[in-house]
Structures are given as structure tokens and as C-alpha cells.
CSV table of C-alpha atoms in Angstrom, one decimal:
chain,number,residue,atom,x,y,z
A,3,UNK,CA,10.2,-2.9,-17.4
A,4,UNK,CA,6.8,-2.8,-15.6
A,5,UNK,CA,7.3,1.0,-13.5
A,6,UNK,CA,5.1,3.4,-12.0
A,7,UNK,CA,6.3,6.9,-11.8
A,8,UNK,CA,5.0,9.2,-9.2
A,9,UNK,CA,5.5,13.6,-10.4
A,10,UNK,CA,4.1,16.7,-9.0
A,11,UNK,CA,5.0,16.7,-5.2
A,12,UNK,CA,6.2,20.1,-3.5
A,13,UNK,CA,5.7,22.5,-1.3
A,14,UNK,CA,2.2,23.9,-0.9
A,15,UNK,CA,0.2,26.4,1.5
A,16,UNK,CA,-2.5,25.3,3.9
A,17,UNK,CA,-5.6,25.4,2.2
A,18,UNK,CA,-4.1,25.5,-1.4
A,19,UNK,CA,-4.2,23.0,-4.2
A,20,UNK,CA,-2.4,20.2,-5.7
A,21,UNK,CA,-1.9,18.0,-8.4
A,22,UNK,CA,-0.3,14.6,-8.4
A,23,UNK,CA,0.4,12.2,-11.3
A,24,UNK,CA,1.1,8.3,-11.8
A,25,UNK,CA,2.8,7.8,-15.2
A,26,UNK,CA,3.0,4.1,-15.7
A,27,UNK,CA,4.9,2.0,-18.4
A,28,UNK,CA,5.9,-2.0,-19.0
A,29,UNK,CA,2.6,-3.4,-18.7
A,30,UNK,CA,-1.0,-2.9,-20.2
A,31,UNK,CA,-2.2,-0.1,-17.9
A,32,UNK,CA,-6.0,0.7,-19.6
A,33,UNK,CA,-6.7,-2.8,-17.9
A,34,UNK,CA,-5.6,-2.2,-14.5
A,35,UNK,CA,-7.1,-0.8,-11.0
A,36,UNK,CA,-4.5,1.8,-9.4
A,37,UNK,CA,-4.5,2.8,-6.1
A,38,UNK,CA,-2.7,5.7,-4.0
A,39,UNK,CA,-1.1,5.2,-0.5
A,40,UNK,CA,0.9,7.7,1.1
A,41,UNK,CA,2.9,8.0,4.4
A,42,UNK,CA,3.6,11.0,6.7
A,43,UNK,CA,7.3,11.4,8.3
A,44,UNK,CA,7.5,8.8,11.4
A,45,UNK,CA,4.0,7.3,10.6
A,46,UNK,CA,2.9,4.1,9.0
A,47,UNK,CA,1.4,3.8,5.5
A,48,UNK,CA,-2.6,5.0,4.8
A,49,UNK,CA,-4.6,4.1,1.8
A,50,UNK,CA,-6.1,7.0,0.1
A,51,UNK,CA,-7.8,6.0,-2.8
A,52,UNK,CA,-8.6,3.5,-5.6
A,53,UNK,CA,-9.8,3.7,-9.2
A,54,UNK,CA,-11.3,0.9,-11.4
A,55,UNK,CA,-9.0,-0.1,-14.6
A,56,UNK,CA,-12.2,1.9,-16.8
A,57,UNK,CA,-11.7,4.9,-14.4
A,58,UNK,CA,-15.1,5.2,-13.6
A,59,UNK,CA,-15.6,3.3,-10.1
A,60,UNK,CA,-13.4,5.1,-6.8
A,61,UNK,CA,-13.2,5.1,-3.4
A,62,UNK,CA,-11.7,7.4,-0.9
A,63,UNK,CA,-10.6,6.8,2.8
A,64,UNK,CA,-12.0,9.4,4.8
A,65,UNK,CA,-9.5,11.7,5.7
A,66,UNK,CA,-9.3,12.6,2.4
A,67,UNK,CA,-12.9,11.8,0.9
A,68,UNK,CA,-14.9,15.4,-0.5
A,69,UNK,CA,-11.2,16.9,-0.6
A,70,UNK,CA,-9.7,14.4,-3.3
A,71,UNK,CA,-10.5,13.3,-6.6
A,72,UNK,CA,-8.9,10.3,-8.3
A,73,UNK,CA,-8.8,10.1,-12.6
A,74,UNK,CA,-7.2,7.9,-14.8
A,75,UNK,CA,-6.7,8.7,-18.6
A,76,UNK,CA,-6.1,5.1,-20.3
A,77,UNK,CA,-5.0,7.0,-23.5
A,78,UNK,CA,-1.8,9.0,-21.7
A,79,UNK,CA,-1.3,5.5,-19.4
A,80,UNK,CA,-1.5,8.3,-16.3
A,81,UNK,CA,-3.5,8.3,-13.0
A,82,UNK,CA,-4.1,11.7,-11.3
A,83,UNK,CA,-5.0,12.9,-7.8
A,84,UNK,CA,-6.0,16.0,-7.4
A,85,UNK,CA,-6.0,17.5,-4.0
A,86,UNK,CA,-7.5,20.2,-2.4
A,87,UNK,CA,-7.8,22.0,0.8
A,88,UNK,CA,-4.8,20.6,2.2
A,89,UNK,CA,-3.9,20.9,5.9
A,90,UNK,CA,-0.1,19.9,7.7
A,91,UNK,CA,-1.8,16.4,8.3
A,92,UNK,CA,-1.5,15.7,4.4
A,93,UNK,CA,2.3,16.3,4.6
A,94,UNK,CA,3.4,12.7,3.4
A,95,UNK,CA,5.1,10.8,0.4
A,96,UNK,CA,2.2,9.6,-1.7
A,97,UNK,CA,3.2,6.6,-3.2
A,98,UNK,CA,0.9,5.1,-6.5
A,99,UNK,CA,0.3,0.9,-6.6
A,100,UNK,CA,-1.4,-1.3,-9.2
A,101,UNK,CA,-4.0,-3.9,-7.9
A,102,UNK,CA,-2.4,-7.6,-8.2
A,103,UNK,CA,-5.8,-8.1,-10.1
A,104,UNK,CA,-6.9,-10.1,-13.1
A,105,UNK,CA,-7.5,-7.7,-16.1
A,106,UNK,CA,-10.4,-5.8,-15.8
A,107,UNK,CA,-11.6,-6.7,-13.1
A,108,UNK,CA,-14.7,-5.5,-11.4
A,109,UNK,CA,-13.2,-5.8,-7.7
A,110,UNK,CA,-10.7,-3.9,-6.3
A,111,UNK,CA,-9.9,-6.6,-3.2
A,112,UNK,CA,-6.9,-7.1,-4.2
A,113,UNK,CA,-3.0,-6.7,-2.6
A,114,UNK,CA,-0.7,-3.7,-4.8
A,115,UNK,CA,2.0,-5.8,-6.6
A,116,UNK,CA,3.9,-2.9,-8.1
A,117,UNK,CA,4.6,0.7,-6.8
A,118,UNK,CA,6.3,3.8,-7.7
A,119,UNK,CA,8.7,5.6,-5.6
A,120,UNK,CA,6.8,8.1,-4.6
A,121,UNK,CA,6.5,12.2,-4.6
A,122,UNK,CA,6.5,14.2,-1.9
A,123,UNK,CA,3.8,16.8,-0.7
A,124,UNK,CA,5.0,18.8,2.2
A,125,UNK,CA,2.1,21.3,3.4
A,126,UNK,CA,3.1,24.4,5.3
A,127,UNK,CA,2.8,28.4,5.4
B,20,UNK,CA,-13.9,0.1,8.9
B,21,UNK,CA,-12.1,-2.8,9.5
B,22,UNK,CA,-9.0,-1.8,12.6
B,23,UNK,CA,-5.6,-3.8,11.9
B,24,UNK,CA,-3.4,-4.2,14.6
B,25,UNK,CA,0.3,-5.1,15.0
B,26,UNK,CA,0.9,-6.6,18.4
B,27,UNK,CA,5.0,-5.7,18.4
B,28,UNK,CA,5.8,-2.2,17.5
B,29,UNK,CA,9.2,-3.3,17.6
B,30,UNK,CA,11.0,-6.6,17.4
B,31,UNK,CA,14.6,-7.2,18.0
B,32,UNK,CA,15.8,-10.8,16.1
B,33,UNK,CA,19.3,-12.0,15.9
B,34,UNK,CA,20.6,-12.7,12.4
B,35,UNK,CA,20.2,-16.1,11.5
B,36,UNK,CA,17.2,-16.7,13.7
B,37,UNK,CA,13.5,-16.8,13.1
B,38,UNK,CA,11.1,-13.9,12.9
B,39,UNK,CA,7.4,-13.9,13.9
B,40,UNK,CA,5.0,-11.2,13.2
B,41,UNK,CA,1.4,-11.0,14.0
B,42,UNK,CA,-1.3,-9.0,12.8
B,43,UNK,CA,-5.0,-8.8,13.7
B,44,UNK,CA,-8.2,-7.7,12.3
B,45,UNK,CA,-10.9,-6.0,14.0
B,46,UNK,CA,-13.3,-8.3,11.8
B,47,UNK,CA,-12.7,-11.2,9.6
B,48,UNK,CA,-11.0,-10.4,6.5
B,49,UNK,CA,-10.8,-14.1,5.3
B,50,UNK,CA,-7.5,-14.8,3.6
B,51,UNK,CA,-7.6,-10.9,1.8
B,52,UNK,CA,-4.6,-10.5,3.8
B,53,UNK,CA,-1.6,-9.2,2.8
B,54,UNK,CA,2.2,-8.2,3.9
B,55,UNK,CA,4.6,-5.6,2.4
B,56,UNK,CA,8.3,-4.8,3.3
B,57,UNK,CA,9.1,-1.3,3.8
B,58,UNK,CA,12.7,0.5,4.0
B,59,UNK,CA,13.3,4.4,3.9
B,60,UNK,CA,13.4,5.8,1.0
B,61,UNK,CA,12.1,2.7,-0.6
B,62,UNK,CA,8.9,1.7,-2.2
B,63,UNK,CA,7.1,-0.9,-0.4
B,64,UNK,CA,7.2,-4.0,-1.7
B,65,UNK,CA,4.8,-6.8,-1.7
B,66,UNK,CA,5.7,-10.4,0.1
B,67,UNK,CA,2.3,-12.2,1.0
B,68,UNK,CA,-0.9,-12.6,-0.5
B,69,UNK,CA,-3.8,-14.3,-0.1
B,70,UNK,CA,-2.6,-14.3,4.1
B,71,UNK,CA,0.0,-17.3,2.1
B,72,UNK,CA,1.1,-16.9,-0.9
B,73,UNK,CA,4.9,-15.5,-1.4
B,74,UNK,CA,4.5,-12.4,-4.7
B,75,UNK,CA,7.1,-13.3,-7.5
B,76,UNK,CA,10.3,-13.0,-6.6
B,77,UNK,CA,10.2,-13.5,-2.9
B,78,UNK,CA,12.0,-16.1,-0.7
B,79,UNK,CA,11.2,-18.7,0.4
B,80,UNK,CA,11.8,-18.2,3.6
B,81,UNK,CA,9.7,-15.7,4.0
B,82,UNK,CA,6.1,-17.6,5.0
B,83,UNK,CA,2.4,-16.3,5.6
B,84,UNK,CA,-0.6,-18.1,7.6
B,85,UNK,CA,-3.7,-17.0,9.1
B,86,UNK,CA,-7.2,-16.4,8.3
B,87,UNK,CA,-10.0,-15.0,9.5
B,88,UNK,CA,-9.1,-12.1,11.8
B,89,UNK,CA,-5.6,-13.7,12.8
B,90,UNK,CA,-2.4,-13.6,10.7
B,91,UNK,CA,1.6,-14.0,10.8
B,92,UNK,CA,4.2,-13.5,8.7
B,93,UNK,CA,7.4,-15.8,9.6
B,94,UNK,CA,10.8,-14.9,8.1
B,95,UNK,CA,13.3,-18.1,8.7
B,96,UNK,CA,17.1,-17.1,9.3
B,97,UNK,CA,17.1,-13.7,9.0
B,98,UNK,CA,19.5,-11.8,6.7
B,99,UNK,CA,20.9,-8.4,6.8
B,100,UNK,CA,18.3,-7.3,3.9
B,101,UNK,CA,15.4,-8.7,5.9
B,102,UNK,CA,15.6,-5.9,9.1
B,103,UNK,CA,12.6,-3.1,7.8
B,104,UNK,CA,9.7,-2.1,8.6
B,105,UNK,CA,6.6,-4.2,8.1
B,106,UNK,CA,2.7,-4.0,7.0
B,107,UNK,CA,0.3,-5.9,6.8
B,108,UNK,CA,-3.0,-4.8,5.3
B,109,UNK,CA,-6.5,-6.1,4.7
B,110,UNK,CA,-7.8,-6.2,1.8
B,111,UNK,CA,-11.6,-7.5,2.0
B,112,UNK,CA,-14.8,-6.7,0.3
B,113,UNK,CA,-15.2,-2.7,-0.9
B,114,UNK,CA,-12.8,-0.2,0.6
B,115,UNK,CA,-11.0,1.3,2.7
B,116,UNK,CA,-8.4,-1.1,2.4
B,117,UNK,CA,-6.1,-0.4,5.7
B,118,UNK,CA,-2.8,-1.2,7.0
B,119,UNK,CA,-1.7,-2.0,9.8
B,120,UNK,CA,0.8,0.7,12.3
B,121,UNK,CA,4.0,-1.5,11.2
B,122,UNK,CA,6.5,-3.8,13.2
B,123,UNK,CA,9.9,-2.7,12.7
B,124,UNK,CA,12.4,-5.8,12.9
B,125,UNK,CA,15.7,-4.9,14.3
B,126,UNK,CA,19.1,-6.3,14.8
B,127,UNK,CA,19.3,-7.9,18.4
């Protein structure tokens, strides 16, 4: 069935590095924008970032923007975010979504019809 | 960037009755509206698109309306499954593409 699979959450010092993966499955994902939201305990949801179906377009809120970097390999159907210089204020689930969007497409304003479960980053010393 | 804002942090809504939510934009979004359902330890899961159309799967008596910078999301006779936490979040033009700060609907 059409699934996104979150992997790679933990436990990770302040300042430190880490590396989070989408795996996705069910659908035709080399077509596809992907976006990552995430959610810290007791708050409300925050887009983070989006990547264009070719992997070459991406955007980053702010909070996040010089600090992570988005990929996605269509060949391993897998989107990556790689995160660095994390602080306690990126303590969250992060949680991957695929653009309801016509295939291929060029936009990216589109609602997130399918998400994974999410993994969990918890940032502390 | 474009401010969303969830008049009720809370609402309380007996079983059975109707639920209103509202949601406002700091600037118009046109209809690149949408609404997700959220539960711990859940995914969130898409209900309204387009400020008014129900995603597959979804009943029908959850309903969307709005455009511009106003929106609600209406739930007719609420059921057990339908008390959760819920976003709404703009989707217009380039990103970032925000969420509102949620409206929990609980049992009254």
C-alpha cells in the first residue's frame, strides 16, 4: 500500500549531527514533491522543508534554513534530511508527507495527502 | 511569512452536535487552504483541501468553506473518533507553508 517510512531518530548532543530518512513504497515516488514537518512535545506542527519530485528545487522554514539540507535519491525511492548543529528546540517528531500534487509538478502549493509515522529526535547533553 | 491563527485553543462539543473551527490568515491565501486531523501518537491526516474539498476517504460530514484569509472547518454530529487535535495550514504561492497553533475538540 501507498506508505512513507520515517528511520534514523535518537538521541543526539547539542551541537552534534543527524541524519533522517523517508523510505517510501506503494506509489511512483521519482514523480513526487516530499515535504518534512515535525512537532515538538506539547506544541503544534512546523513545516521544515520541501523538495521538488527531481530533487533539485528546496525550501527551508527558517529555524532550520543554513542548518538543514533536504535530498531525495529517486533510484533508492528515499528522501533525506540531514541536520546539523542541533539545539533542545529541535527536540520533536519529524514526520515526512507527499505533496497532493499532479506528477511532476513544478509547484510545491499543494496540501500533504500521505505521511509517515514519524521518528523521533530528542536533543540533549 | 504568512501568520495562521486558530481563534479557539480549545473547544468543548457534545457528541452528536456540530463542530465549528475557524482559522485565519495573516494575508490572503485564496482557497490553498487546508485542514489535517491530528491524534497522539498518530500521523496527521489530511480532511480539506482546496479550503472545500473532503481528501479520499473522509466523511462527509466533515465540511470546509472560506477563502481569502477566512476559513472553517465544520464537523456535523460529532463521533467519538472525531475529538483530536486540529490544523489548518496555508499552502499559497512559494514556501514556508505554515500551520496553524491547533484547536483541540474535546468531549463537553
Amino acid at each position: 500500500q501507498v506508505q512513507l517510512v520515517e528511520s534514523g531518530g535518537g538521541v543526539v548532543q547539542p551541537g552534534r549531527s543527524l541524519r533522517l530518512s523517508c523510505a517510501a513504497s506503494g506509489f511512483t515516488f521519482s514523480n513526487c514533491v516530499i515535504h518534512w514537518v515535525r512537532q515538538a512535545p506539547g506544541r503544534g506542527l512546523e513545516w521544515v522543508a520541501v523538495v521538488s519530485y527531481d530533487g533539485i528545487n528546496k525550501y527551508y522554514a527558517d529555524s532550520v534554513k543554513g542548518r538543514f539540507t533536504v535530498s531525495k535519491d529517486n533510484s533508492k525511492n528515499t528522501v533525506d534530511l540531514q541536520m546539523s548543529s542541533l539545539s533542545a528546540e529541535d527536540t520533536a517528531v519529524y514526520y515526512c508527507a507527499r505533496a497532493n500534487a499532479p506528477p511532476f509538478s513544478q509547484n510545491f502549493y499543494y496540501s500533504m495527502d500521505v505521511w509517515g509515522q514519524g521518528t523521533t529526535v530528542t536533543v540533549s547533553s | 511569512e504568512i501568520v495562521m491563527t486558530q481563534s479557539a485553543a480549545t473547544l468543548s462539543v457534545s457528541p452528536g452536535e456540530r463542530a465549528t473551527l475557524s482559522c485565519r490568515a495573516s494575508q490572503s491565501v485564496s482557497t490553498n487552504l487546508a485542514w489535517y486531523q491530528k491524534k497522539p501518537g498518530q500521523a496527521p491526516r489530511l480532511l480539506i483541501y482546496g479550503a472545500s474539498t473532503r481528501a479520499t476517504g473522509i466523511p462527509a460530514r466533515f465540511s470546509g468553506s472560506g477563502s481569502g484569509t477566512e476559513f472553517t472547518l465544520t464537523i456535523d454530529s460529532l463521533q467519538s473518533e472525531d475529538f483530536a487535535v486540529y490544523y489548518c495550514q496555508q499552502y499559497s504561492n512559494r514556501p514556508p507553508y505554515t500551520f496553524g497553533q491547533g484547536t483541540r475538540l474535546e468531549i463537553k
